[in-house]
Every structure is written in C-alpha cells, then in structure tokens.
Amino acid sequence: EKLKKSSTSSSSSNSSNTSKRSDKEVLRLADNYSQEELVNVYRRLRMKYHPDTQSHMSQAYILESTDEFVRINKAYEHLKDD
C-alpha cells in the first residue's frame, strides 16, 4: 500500500493535466476554447443527453445516455472555473 500511495502522489500533477484533457474530450472542446464556447457546448450536450429527453428510447440507451450526461456535468464543473 505504501508503494501505491507514493506512486500516486508523484503523478498528481500529471493527473490534473490528464483530467483537463479528458474533460475537454468529453465536451468535444478544442485546446483553445473560450468560456462562451464552453457554456454553449455544455448546454447543447446537456440537452442532447438529458434523461428526460430520452424517454422514447430503449432502456439500455437511456442508461448510456444518463452516464454520458453525468460525465458532461462533471467535465463542465471541472472546466468552468479555469
């Protein structure tokens, strides 16, 4: 366990960069996005994947869509303050 803790602490700076990159990928943003682009993309994707808009789809699709909706919200929360 000590080995795991030391390896995670040494990569903590990389995890922040990786997290930002993956958040941008979830929101399909370019590296040089503006706050306006962030908000517009977030709103568009949020509407597309919102569980309430998926009621006519299969249960499996609704579950996948809900998972994507959660990822979109988390990514936006991480990026909105930068």
Coordinates of C-alpha atoms in Angstrom, one line a residue:
E1 CA 0.0 0.0 0.0
K2 CA 2.9 2.4 0.7
L3 CA 4.1 1.8 -2.8
K4 CA 0.7 2.7 -4.3
K5 CA 0.5 5.9 -2.2
S6 CA 3.9 7.1 -3.3
S7 CA 3.3 6.4 -6.9
T8 CA 0.0 8.2 -6.9
S9 CA 1.5 11.3 -5.2
S10 CA 4.3 11.6 -7.7
S11 CA 1.8 11.6 -10.6
S12 CA -0.7 14.0 -9.0
S13 CA 0.5 16.9 -11.3
N14 CA 0.0 14.7 -14.3
S15 CA -3.5 13.7 -13.3
S16 CA -4.6 17.3 -13.3
N17 CA -3.4 17.7 -16.9
T18 CA -4.9 14.4 -17.9
S19 CA -8.2 15.3 -16.2
K20 CA -8.4 18.6 -18.0
R21 CA -7.6 16.9 -21.3
S22 CA -10.3 14.2 -20.8
D23 CA -12.8 16.8 -19.7
K24 CA -12.2 18.7 -22.9
E25 CA -12.6 15.4 -24.8
V26 CA -15.9 14.7 -23.1
L27 CA -17.2 18.1 -24.0
R28 CA -15.6 17.9 -27.5
L29 CA -13.7 21.2 -27.0
A30 CA -10.5 22.4 -28.7
D31 CA -7.5 23.2 -26.6
N32 CA -8.0 27.0 -27.0
Y33 CA -11.7 27.1 -26.1
S34 CA -13.4 30.2 -24.7
Q35 CA -15.7 30.4 -21.8
E36 CA -18.5 31.2 -24.2
E37 CA -17.8 28.1 -26.2
L38 CA -17.6 26.0 -23.0
V39 CA -21.1 27.2 -22.0
N40 CA -22.6 26.7 -25.4
V41 CA -21.2 23.2 -25.9
Y42 CA -22.2 22.2 -22.4
R43 CA -25.8 23.4 -22.9
R44 CA -26.1 21.6 -26.2
L45 CA -24.7 18.3 -24.9
R46 CA -26.7 18.6 -21.7
M47 CA -30.0 18.9 -23.7
K48 CA -28.9 16.0 -26.1
Y49 CA -28.2 13.6 -23.3
H50 CA -30.6 14.7 -20.6
P51 CA -32.5 11.6 -19.3
D52 CA -35.9 13.4 -19.6
T53 CA -35.4 13.7 -23.4
Q54 CA -34.7 10.0 -23.8
S55 CA -38.0 8.5 -22.7
H56 CA -38.8 7.2 -26.1
M57 CA -35.6 5.2 -26.4
S58 CA -34.6 1.8 -25.2
Q59 CA -33.7 1.2 -21.5
A60 CA -30.1 0.4 -22.5
Y61 CA -29.8 3.7 -24.5
I62 CA -31.3 5.6 -21.6
L63 CA -28.6 4.2 -19.2
E64 CA -25.8 5.0 -21.6
S65 CA -27.2 8.5 -22.1
T66 CA -27.5 9.1 -18.4
D67 CA -23.9 8.0 -17.9
E68 CA -22.8 10.5 -20.6
F69 CA -25.0 13.2 -19.0
V70 CA -23.2 12.7 -15.7
R71 CA -19.7 12.8 -17.4
I72 CA -20.7 16.0 -19.2
N73 CA -21.8 17.7 -16.0
K74 CA -18.6 16.6 -14.2
A75 CA -16.4 17.8 -17.0
Y76 CA -18.2 21.2 -17.1
E77 CA -17.8 21.6 -13.4
H78 CA -14.0 21.0 -13.6
L79 CA -13.5 23.3 -16.6
K80 CA -15.9 26.2 -15.8
D81 CA -13.6 27.7 -13.1
D82 CA -10.4 27.7 -15.1

